[in-house]
Amino acid sequence: MRVGFFRSCCLPGLAFLLASCTGRPYNPYEHNFRIPGRPVDEYVRVERGTVPRLEEITDWDRLRAAQEEGGYVVLGTSAFTQTWVPRRFALDFASRLGASLVLVFHHNKEEKSRPDPYASRFVRAVHHRPSVFGPVMPPDNYSWTTPVFPEIPKADGNAGVVRYQYACFLAKRRYVNPFGVYFIRPESIPGSRDTRVRTALVVPGSPAARQGIKPGDPVKRINGEMVTSFQDVLPYVTNRRAIRSLEVYHE
Amino acid sequence: MSRLWPVLFLLPLLTTGCLRLPLGYAPDEPPVRVVSEGCLGAATFSLDYFSEGDLTAEDGIAAEEELETMLKELLERSRAFTRVKRVSLAEKDHCHLHFTAHYSNVRPAERVPVRTLMFCSLLIVPVWFTSDLDFSLTVYLDGKPVVSPAVSESLRNYVWLFFFPGELIAPRRRVWRATESRCAQYLINRIPGLHPKAHDAGLKSDSVEKRAKGLEKKALP
């Protein structure tokens, strides 16, 4: 009888538990992730299973400084409102991306006009443009509401409080550009239909900055050669060729 | 088998049948050895405490006062400060440490099926849920934020009838206290000026640290 009970209850339970360890849970950060298509060879990918460093930021200067001085590249960003999303989800996703640093930012805002959080069944997920063109804030032309997070927001002690959470996934650049300019693929700019390669980051004090090149400028010529696609820029991104002169379109 | 059923009914009432395992997001670090005793002078600290998802002190998490006491002990044990005092964020001193602890439990959408399955099956079918702690520290020097390391740790709670000795082996309070202490120690180790090698694991060219030291921005050649 005991063997029967063991077989009927214990073994299936054990199998159920083991199966739980293999499954990958739903990760909301992954769902809200933006900027796909960052070339892997552009950054140093950390080993799978390494827990990335987590940092809370209080202003967006920290993100800019990490890019300009820390040599970090933004792999993507995520944003949420309404519910608290534990940071372990961000760490999990960053680990899969190969990111070594996660910058998180959150602020709470009193919203007296909607005191009942159960009024909204779905979380409003705001997608926002990449941070390379400035602060990670949702611009007016690139935000929408989507029911991607089917859960009821929590109300315990937080009625009428709306949380805004952002996460930026960063990795160390593989190549340091002596000219002080980094580029972004046109398809990595959400909402943009422009196919021109643009400058993503200009290091202050660098030769590029001294030439008056600004982040977001469309690239016209590098070393006198016309740039038509990101393939033309790749040798300069990977430091196989050095940039001597850079010409951009002034908009 | 007929004798076993009353036991099966009573067991969930007598024990919780819960085994808690930390998922290992927060590294276990020993306290760093300080440059010199009291090198950072007097400091104040404040604590923002949030708990949601029905997570209370009964579940083993530290109450705000307990967490405050633990942080004070850890800061004093670091021997980097001559005096540590809790104040509100508005009353911060020259050197101020602002901790934020955010506990969150399993999401409501997952909680209902978990509880239903748990009670309906009398813990015969194993269920699990995860509780999270998001802990962050912002170091203020002269009123300006300098560094803000953060750490996250999760506890996976496996609830199953056959885990009834789990509460005896690893009581919830002890598991949570160990987790909180590990997270707090990780954050305290990252206070700038505590030890010259305190930040080696992270960014070497942390601009915030440079700004704190009054160094100029370095441009690429």
PDB file of N, CA, C and O in Angstrom, chain B residues 121-182:
ATOM      1  N   SER B 121      -5.731  20.401  -3.338  1.00  0.00           N
ATOM      2  CA  SER B 121      -5.031  19.113  -3.385  1.00  0.00           C
ATOM      3  C   SER B 121      -4.414  18.747  -2.039  1.00  0.00           C
ATOM      4  O   SER B 121      -3.726  17.736  -1.943  1.00  0.00           O
ATOM      5  N   LEU B 122      -4.678  19.552  -1.033  1.00  0.00           N
ATOM      6  CA  LEU B 122      -4.124  19.324   0.318  1.00  0.00           C
ATOM      7  C   LEU B 122      -2.609  19.123   0.264  1.00  0.00           C
ATOM      8  O   LEU B 122      -2.050  18.229   0.893  1.00  0.00           O
ATOM      9  N   LEU B 123      -1.972  19.917  -0.518  1.00  0.00           N
ATOM     10  CA  LEU B 123      -0.506  19.969  -0.662  1.00  0.00           C
ATOM     11  C   LEU B 123       0.086  18.721  -1.308  1.00  0.00           C
ATOM     12  O   LEU B 123       1.288  18.535  -1.288  1.00  0.00           O
ATOM     13  N   ILE B 124      -0.761  17.861  -1.854  1.00  0.00           N
ATOM     14  CA  ILE B 124      -0.217  16.664  -2.509  1.00  0.00           C
ATOM     15  C   ILE B 124       0.422  17.058  -3.840  1.00  0.00           C
ATOM     16  O   ILE B 124       1.464  16.544  -4.210  1.00  0.00           O
ATOM     17  N   VAL B 125      -0.218  17.976  -4.544  1.00  0.00           N
ATOM     18  CA  VAL B 125       0.378  18.471  -5.785  1.00  0.00           C
ATOM     19  C   VAL B 125       1.316  19.621  -5.418  1.00  0.00           C
ATOM     20  O   VAL B 125       0.904  20.575  -4.768  1.00  0.00           O
ATOM     21  N   PRO B 126       2.578  19.522  -5.787  1.00  0.00           N
ATOM     22  CA  PRO B 126       3.494  20.596  -5.399  1.00  0.00           C
ATOM     23  C   PRO B 126       3.263  21.872  -6.194  1.00  0.00           C
ATOM     24  O   PRO B 126       2.973  21.826  -7.384  1.00  0.00           O
ATOM     25  N   VAL B 127       3.356  22.969  -5.512  1.00  0.00           N
ATOM     26  CA  VAL B 127       3.255  24.272  -6.174  1.00  0.00           C
ATOM     27  C   VAL B 127       4.448  25.116  -5.729  1.00  0.00           C
ATOM     28  O   VAL B 127       5.105  24.787  -4.746  1.00  0.00           O
ATOM     29  N   TRP B 128       4.722  26.132  -6.468  1.00  0.00           N
ATOM     30  CA  TRP B 128       5.826  27.012  -6.086  1.00  0.00           C
ATOM     31  C   TRP B 128       5.498  28.428  -6.494  1.00  0.00           C
ATOM     32  O   TRP B 128       4.721  28.654  -7.420  1.00  0.00           O
ATOM     33  N   PHE B 129       6.025  29.331  -5.749  1.00  0.00           N
ATOM     34  CA  PHE B 129       5.875  30.741  -6.090  1.00  0.00           C
ATOM     35  C   PHE B 129       7.142  31.457  -5.647  1.00  0.00           C
ATOM     36  O   PHE B 129       7.927  30.930  -4.867  1.00  0.00           O
ATOM     37  N   THR B 130       7.315  32.634  -6.167  1.00  0.00           N
ATOM     38  CA  THR B 130       8.564  33.342  -5.918  1.00  0.00           C
ATOM     39  C   THR B 130       8.304  34.667  -5.227  1.00  0.00           C
ATOM     40  O   THR B 130       7.393  35.397  -5.594  1.00  0.00           O
ATOM     41  N   SER B 131       9.096  34.928  -4.223  1.00  0.00           N
ATOM     42  CA  SER B 131       9.042  36.227  -3.546  1.00  0.00           C
ATOM     43  C   SER B 131      10.348  36.959  -3.844  1.00  0.00           C
ATOM     44  O   SER B 131      11.403  36.328  -3.889  1.00  0.00           O
ATOM     45  N   ASP B 132      10.249  38.245  -4.042  1.00  0.00           N
ATOM     46  CA  ASP B 132      11.428  39.009  -4.462  1.00  0.00           C
ATOM     47  C   ASP B 132      11.760  40.117  -3.483  1.00  0.00           C
ATOM     48  O   ASP B 132      10.871  40.685  -2.850  1.00  0.00           O
ATOM     49  N   LEU B 133      13.035  40.406  -3.432  1.00  0.00           N
ATOM     50  CA  LEU B 133      13.505  41.561  -2.669  1.00  0.00           C
ATOM     51  C   LEU B 133      14.385  42.395  -3.592  1.00  0.00           C
ATOM     52  O   LEU B 133      15.374  41.895  -4.133  1.00  0.00           O
ATOM     53  N   ASP B 134      13.981  43.612  -3.807  1.00  0.00           N
ATOM     54  CA  ASP B 134      14.802  44.552  -4.580  1.00  0.00           C
ATOM     55  C   ASP B 134      15.343  45.591  -3.613  1.00  0.00           C
ATOM     56  O   ASP B 134      14.574  46.334  -3.005  1.00  0.00           O
ATOM     57  N   PHE B 135      16.639  45.603  -3.491  1.00  0.00           N
ATOM     58  CA  PHE B 135      17.291  46.433  -2.481  1.00  0.00           C
ATOM     59  C   PHE B 135      18.230  47.388  -3.202  1.00  0.00           C
ATOM     60  O   PHE B 135      18.991  46.962  -4.072  1.00  0.00           O
ATOM     61  N   SER B 136      18.177  48.642  -2.865  1.00  0.00           N
ATOM     62  CA  SER B 136      19.101  49.586  -3.502  1.00  0.00           C
ATOM     63  C   SER B 136      19.618  50.579  -2.469  1.00  0.00           C
ATOM     64  O   SER B 136      18.993  50.802  -1.430  1.00  0.00           O
ATOM     65  N   LEU B 137      20.749  51.144  -2.789  1.00  0.00           N
ATOM     66  CA  LEU B 137      21.371  52.117  -1.888  1.00  0.00           C
ATOM     67  C   LEU B 137      21.819  53.310  -2.728  1.00  0.00           C
ATOM     68  O   LEU B 137      22.445  53.133  -3.778  1.00  0.00           O
ATOM     69  N   THR B 138      21.481  54.489  -2.276  1.00  0.00           N
ATOM     70  CA  THR B 138      21.989  55.700  -2.932  1.00  0.00           C
ATOM     71  C   THR B 138      22.860  56.430  -1.925  1.00  0.00           C
ATOM     72  O   THR B 138      22.402  56.741  -0.827  1.00  0.00           O
ATOM     73  N   VAL B 139      24.095  56.657  -2.307  1.00  0.00           N
ATOM     74  CA  VAL B 139      25.027  57.355  -1.422  1.00  0.00           C
ATOM     75  C   VAL B 139      25.017  58.828  -1.805  1.00  0.00           C
ATOM     76  O   VAL B 139      25.284  59.168  -2.962  1.00  0.00           O
ATOM     77  N   TYR B 140      24.715  59.663  -0.843  1.00  0.00           N
ATOM     78  CA  TYR B 140      24.720  61.113  -1.066  1.00  0.00           C
ATOM     79  C   TYR B 140      25.946  61.717  -0.389  1.00  0.00           C
ATOM     80  O   TYR B 140      26.214  61.426   0.777  1.00  0.00           O
ATOM     81  N   LEU B 141      26.671  62.525  -1.136  1.00  0.00           N
ATOM     82  CA  LEU B 141      27.765  63.291  -0.554  1.00  0.00           C
ATOM     83  C   LEU B 141      27.467  64.765  -0.797  1.00  0.00           C
ATOM     84  O   LEU B 141      27.270  65.173  -1.945  1.00  0.00           O
ATOM     85  N   ASP B 142      27.402  65.516   0.253  1.00  0.00           N
ATOM     86  CA  ASP B 142      27.033  66.940   0.172  1.00  0.00           C
ATOM     87  C   ASP B 142      25.705  67.125  -0.559  1.00  0.00           C
ATOM     88  O   ASP B 142      25.563  68.027  -1.388  1.00  0.00           O
ATOM     89  N   GLY B 143      24.792  66.256  -0.297  1.00  0.00           N
ATOM     90  CA  GLY B 143      23.443  66.383  -0.864  1.00  0.00           C
ATOM     91  C   GLY B 143      23.291  65.877  -2.275  1.00  0.00           C
ATOM     92  O   GLY B 143      22.200  65.886  -2.820  1.00  0.00           O
ATOM     93  N   LYS B 144      24.399  65.436  -2.896  1.00  0.00           N
ATOM     94  CA  LYS B 144      24.299  64.968  -4.284  1.00  0.00           C
ATOM     95  C   LYS B 144      24.477  63.460  -4.345  1.00  0.00           C
ATOM     96  O   LYS B 144      25.369  62.913  -3.696  1.00  0.00           O
ATOM     97  N   PRO B 145      23.643  62.789  -5.136  1.00  0.00           N
ATOM     98  CA  PRO B 145      23.813  61.331  -5.252  1.00  0.00           C
ATOM     99  C   PRO B 145      25.110  60.983  -5.966  1.00  0.00           C
ATOM    100  O   PRO B 145      25.435  61.580  -6.997  1.00  0.00           O
ATOM    101  N   VAL B 146      25.841  60.055  -5.403  1.00  0.00           N
ATOM    102  CA  VAL B 146      27.151  59.707  -5.958  1.00  0.00           C
ATOM    103  C   VAL B 146      27.111  58.344  -6.639  1.00  0.00           C
ATOM    104  O   VAL B 146      27.412  58.223  -7.818  1.00  0.00           O
ATOM    105  N   VAL B 147      26.761  57.338  -5.909  1.00  0.00           N
ATOM    106  CA  VAL B 147      26.585  56.005  -6.512  1.00  0.00           C
ATOM    107  C   VAL B 147      25.279  55.401  -6.014  1.00  0.00           C
ATOM    108  O   VAL B 147      24.811  55.716  -4.927  1.00  0.00           O
ATOM    109  N   SER B 148      24.698  54.555  -6.796  1.00  0.00           N
ATOM    110  CA  SER B 148      23.490  53.854  -6.362  1.00  0.00           C
ATOM    111  C   SER B 148      23.511  52.405  -6.820  1.00  0.00           C
ATOM    112  O   SER B 148      22.885  52.066  -7.816  1.00  0.00           O
ATOM    113  N   PRO B 149      24.250  51.577  -6.135  1.00  0.00           N
ATOM    114  CA  PRO B 149      24.195  50.159  -6.476  1.00  0.00           C
ATOM    115  C   PRO B 149      22.856  49.555  -6.054  1.00  0.00           C
ATOM    116  O   PRO B 149      22.202  50.059  -5.142  1.00  0.00           O
ATOM    117  N   ALA B 150      22.473  48.525  -6.740  1.00  0.00           N
ATOM    118  CA  ALA B 150      21.215  47.841  -6.411  1.00  0.00           C
ATOM    119  C   ALA B 150      21.460  46.347  -6.474  1.00  0.00           C
ATOM    120  O   ALA B 150      22.411  45.885  -7.107  1.00  0.00           O
ATOM    121  N   VAL B 151      20.627  45.623  -5.820  1.00  0.00           N
ATOM    122  CA  VAL B 151      20.741  44.162  -5.811  1.00  0.00           C
ATOM    123  C   VAL B 151      19.339  43.582  -5.726  1.00  0.00           C
ATOM    124  O   VAL B 151      18.444  44.190  -5.155  1.00  0.00           O
ATOM    125  N   SER B 152      19.195  42.450  -6.338  1.00  0.00           N
ATOM    126  CA  SER B 152      17.890  41.790  -6.334  1.00  0.00           C
ATOM    127  C   SER B 152      18.083  40.338  -5.926  1.00  0.00           C
ATOM    128  O   SER B 152      19.063  39.710  -6.325  1.00  0.00           O
ATOM    129  N   GLU B 153      17.197  39.849  -5.132  1.00  0.00           N
ATOM    130  CA  GLU B 153      17.267  38.427  -4.768  1.00  0.00           C
ATOM    131  C   GLU B 153      15.851  37.868  -4.705  1.00  0.00           C
ATOM    132  O   GLU B 153      14.906  38.588  -4.383  1.00  0.00           O
ATOM    133  N   SER B 154      15.743  36.613  -5.049  1.00  0.00           N
ATOM    134  CA  SER B 154      14.430  35.968  -5.060  1.00  0.00           C
ATOM    135  C   SER B 154      14.480  34.709  -4.222  1.00  0.00           C
ATOM    136  O   SER B 154      15.496  34.014  -4.194  1.00  0.00           O
ATOM    137  N   LEU B 155      13.378  34.455  -3.593  1.00  0.00           N
ATOM    138  CA  LEU B 155      13.236  33.199  -2.843  1.00  0.00           C
ATOM    139  C   LEU B 155      12.156  32.387  -3.509  1.00  0.00           C
ATOM    140  O   LEU B 155      11.036  32.874  -3.695  1.00  0.00           O
ATOM    141  N   ARG B 156      12.502  31.193  -3.909  1.00  0.00           N
ATOM    142  CA  ARG B 156      11.474  30.333  -4.484  1.00  0.00           C
ATOM    143  C   ARG B 156      10.911  29.450  -3.378  1.00  0.00           C
ATOM    144  O   ARG B 156      11.663  28.780  -2.667  1.00  0.00           O
ATOM    145  N   ASN B 157       9.619  29.528  -3.240  1.00  0.00           N
ATOM    146  CA  ASN B 157       8.937  28.774  -2.184  1.00  0.00           C
ATOM    147  C   ASN B 157       8.289  27.542  -2.806  1.00  0.00           C
ATOM    148  O   ASN B 157       7.349  27.666  -3.591  1.00  0.00           O
ATOM    149  N   TYR B 158       8.812  26.378  -2.470  1.00  0.00           N
ATOM    150  CA  TYR B 158       8.221  25.133  -2.951  1.00  0.00           C
ATOM    151  C   TYR B 158       7.288  24.613  -1.866  1.00  0.00           C
ATOM    152  O   TYR B 158       7.729  24.375  -0.746  1.00  0.00           O
ATOM    153  N   VAL B 159       6.033  24.491  -2.208  1.00  0.00           N
ATOM    154  CA  VAL B 159       5.058  24.013  -1.224  1.00  0.00           C
ATOM    155  C   VAL B 159       4.632  22.623  -1.627  1.00  0.00           C
ATOM    156  O   VAL B 159       4.061  22.423  -2.702  1.00  0.00           O
ATOM    157  N   TRP B 160       4.934  21.684  -0.786  1.00  0.00           N
ATOM    158  CA  TRP B 160       4.596  20.297  -1.053  1.00  0.00           C
ATOM    159  C   TRP B 160       4.492  19.585   0.279  1.00  0.00           C
ATOM    160  O   TRP B 160       5.264  19.872   1.208  1.00  0.00           O
ATOM    161  N   LEU B 161       3.590  18.656   0.330  1.00  0.00           N
ATOM    162  CA  LEU B 161       3.350  17.925   1.576  1.00  0.00           C
ATOM    163  C   LEU B 161       4.625  17.295   2.132  1.00  0.00           C
ATOM    164  O   LEU B 161       4.884  17.322   3.333  1.00  0.00           O
ATOM    165  N   PHE B 162       5.426  16.782   1.224  1.00  0.00           N
ATOM    166  CA  PHE B 162       6.614  16.044   1.658  1.00  0.00           C
ATOM    167  C   PHE B 162       7.769  16.958   2.056  1.00  0.00           C
ATOM    168  O   PHE B 162       8.828  16.493   2.433  1.00  0.00           O
ATOM    169  N   PHE B 163       7.533  18.229   1.941  1.00  0.00           N
ATOM    170  CA  PHE B 163       8.550  19.188   2.403  1.00  0.00           C
ATOM    171  C   PHE B 163       8.226  19.691   3.806  1.00  0.00           C
ATOM    172  O   PHE B 163       8.692  20.754   4.205  1.00  0.00           O
ATOM    173  N   PHE B 164       7.391  18.926   4.531  1.00  0.00           N
ATOM    174  CA  PHE B 164       6.972  19.433   5.842  1.00  0.00           C
ATOM    175  C   PHE B 164       8.128  19.675   6.813  1.00  0.00           C
ATOM    176  O   PHE B 164       8.029  20.548   7.658  1.00  0.00           O
ATOM    177  N   PRO B 165       9.274  18.970   6.684  1.00  0.00           N
ATOM    178  CA  PRO B 165      10.349  19.346   7.628  1.00  0.00           C
ATOM    179  C   PRO B 165      11.074  20.627   7.208  1.00  0.00           C
ATOM    180  O   PRO B 165      11.956  21.079   7.925  1.00  0.00           O
ATOM    181  N   GLY B 166      10.698  21.169   6.051  1.00  0.00           N
ATOM    182  CA  GLY B 166      11.377  22.359   5.526  1.00  0.00           C
ATOM    183  C   GLY B 166      11.383  23.518   6.498  1.00  0.00           C
ATOM    184  O   GLY B 166      12.382  24.215   6.651  1.00  0.00           O
ATOM    185  N   GLU B 167      10.254  23.695   7.166  1.00  0.00           N
ATOM    186  CA  GLU B 167      10.132  24.804   8.110  1.00  0.00           C
ATOM    187  C   GLU B 167      11.034  24.593   9.327  1.00  0.00           C
ATOM    188  O   GLU B 167      11.502  25.549   9.939  1.00  0.00           O
ATOM    189  N   LEU B 168      11.235  23.318   9.667  1.00  0.00           N
ATOM    190  CA  LEU B 168      12.094  23.023  10.819  1.00  0.00           C
ATOM    191  C   LEU B 168      13.568  23.187  10.453  1.00  0.00           C
ATOM    192  O   LEU B 168      14.368  23.679  11.243  1.00  0.00           O
ATOM    193  N   ILE B 169      13.905  22.767   9.236  1.00  0.00           N
ATOM    194  CA  ILE B 169      15.311  22.832   8.809  1.00  0.00           C
ATOM    195  C   ILE B 169      15.710  24.279   8.526  1.00  0.00           C
ATOM    196  O   ILE B 169      16.736  24.752   8.987  1.00  0.00           O
ATOM    197  N   ALA B 170      14.908  24.934   7.753  1.00  0.00           N
ATOM    198  CA  ALA B 170      15.219  26.331   7.386  1.00  0.00           C
ATOM    199  C   ALA B 170      13.979  27.184   7.622  1.00  0.00           C
ATOM    200  O   ALA B 170      13.162  27.347   6.717  1.00  0.00           O
ATOM    201  N   PRO B 171      13.829  27.706   8.815  1.00  0.00           N
ATOM    202  CA  PRO B 171      12.647  28.539   9.098  1.00  0.00           C
ATOM    203  C   PRO B 171      12.615  29.783   8.214  1.00  0.00           C
ATOM    204  O   PRO B 171      13.663  30.297   7.820  1.00  0.00           O
ATOM    205  N   ARG B 172      11.411  30.199   7.920  1.00  0.00           N
ATOM    206  CA  ARG B 172      11.240  31.308   6.961  1.00  0.00           C
ATOM    207  C   ARG B 172      11.987  32.572   7.393  1.00  0.00           C
ATOM    208  O   ARG B 172      12.586  33.251   6.594  1.00  0.00           O
ATOM    209  N   ARG B 173      11.918  32.838   8.709  1.00  0.00           N
ATOM    210  CA  ARG B 173      12.572  34.061   9.192  1.00  0.00           C
ATOM    211  C   ARG B 173      14.083  34.000   8.981  1.00  0.00           C
ATOM    212  O   ARG B 173      14.703  34.979   8.609  1.00  0.00           O
ATOM    213  N   ARG B 174      14.632  32.811   9.226  1.00  0.00           N
ATOM    214  CA  ARG B 174      16.082  32.677   9.103  1.00  0.00           C
ATOM    215  C   ARG B 174      16.526  32.812   7.635  1.00  0.00           C
ATOM    216  O   ARG B 174      17.522  33.454   7.333  1.00  0.00           O
ATOM    217  N   VAL B 175      15.745  32.222   6.743  1.00  0.00           N
ATOM    218  CA  VAL B 175      16.085  32.294   5.314  1.00  0.00           C
ATOM    219  C   VAL B 175      15.994  33.738   4.824  1.00  0.00           C
ATOM    220  O   VAL B 175      16.887  34.234   4.134  1.00  0.00           O
ATOM    221  N   TRP B 176      14.925  34.401   5.223  1.00  0.00           N
ATOM    222  CA  TRP B 176      14.763  35.799   4.794  1.00  0.00           C
ATOM    223  C   TRP B 176      15.841  36.691   5.395  1.00  0.00           C
ATOM    224  O   TRP B 176      16.377  37.572   4.725  1.00  0.00           O
ATOM    225  N   ARG B 177      16.153  36.457   6.665  1.00  0.00           N
ATOM    226  CA  ARG B 177      17.158  37.301   7.334  1.00  0.00           C
ATOM    227  C   ARG B 177      18.521  37.141   6.653  1.00  0.00           C
ATOM    228  O   ARG B 177      19.256  38.105   6.458  1.00  0.00           O
ATOM    229  N   ALA B 178      18.836  35.883   6.309  1.00  0.00           N
ATOM    230  CA  ALA B 178      20.120  35.625   5.637  1.00  0.00           C
ATOM    231  C   ALA B 178      20.155  36.329   4.274  1.00  0.00           C
ATOM    232  O   ALA B 178      21.171  36.901   3.881  1.00  0.00           O
ATOM    233  N   THR B 179      19.033  36.293   3.578  1.00  0.00           N
ATOM    234  CA  THR B 179      18.943  36.938   2.260  1.00  0.00           C
ATOM    235  C   THR B 179      19.089  38.448   2.389  1.00  0.00           C
ATOM    236  O   THR B 179      19.840  39.079   1.645  1.00  0.00           O
ATOM    237  N   GLU B 180      18.357  39.001   3.346  1.00  0.00           N
ATOM    238  CA  GLU B 180      18.414  40.460   3.538  1.00  0.00           C
ATOM    239  C   GLU B 180      19.820  40.894   3.934  1.00  0.00           C
ATOM    240  O   GLU B 180      20.340  41.900   3.450  1.00  0.00           O
ATOM    241  N   SER B 181      20.426  40.127   4.806  1.00  0.00           N
ATOM    242  CA  SER B 181      21.766  40.466   5.274  1.00  0.00           C
ATOM    243  C   SER B 181      22.775  40.398   4.122  1.00  0.00           C
ATOM    244  O   SER B 181      23.655  41.254   4.002  1.00  0.00           O
ATOM    245  N   ARG B 182      22.626  39.386   3.271  1.00  0.00           N
ATOM    246  CA  ARG B 182      23.534  39.232   2.135  1.00  0.00           C
ATOM    247  C   ARG B 182      23.394  40.415   1.166  1.00  0.00           C
ATOM    248  O   ARG B 182      24.380  40.961   0.686  1.00  0.00           O
TER     249      ARG B 182
END
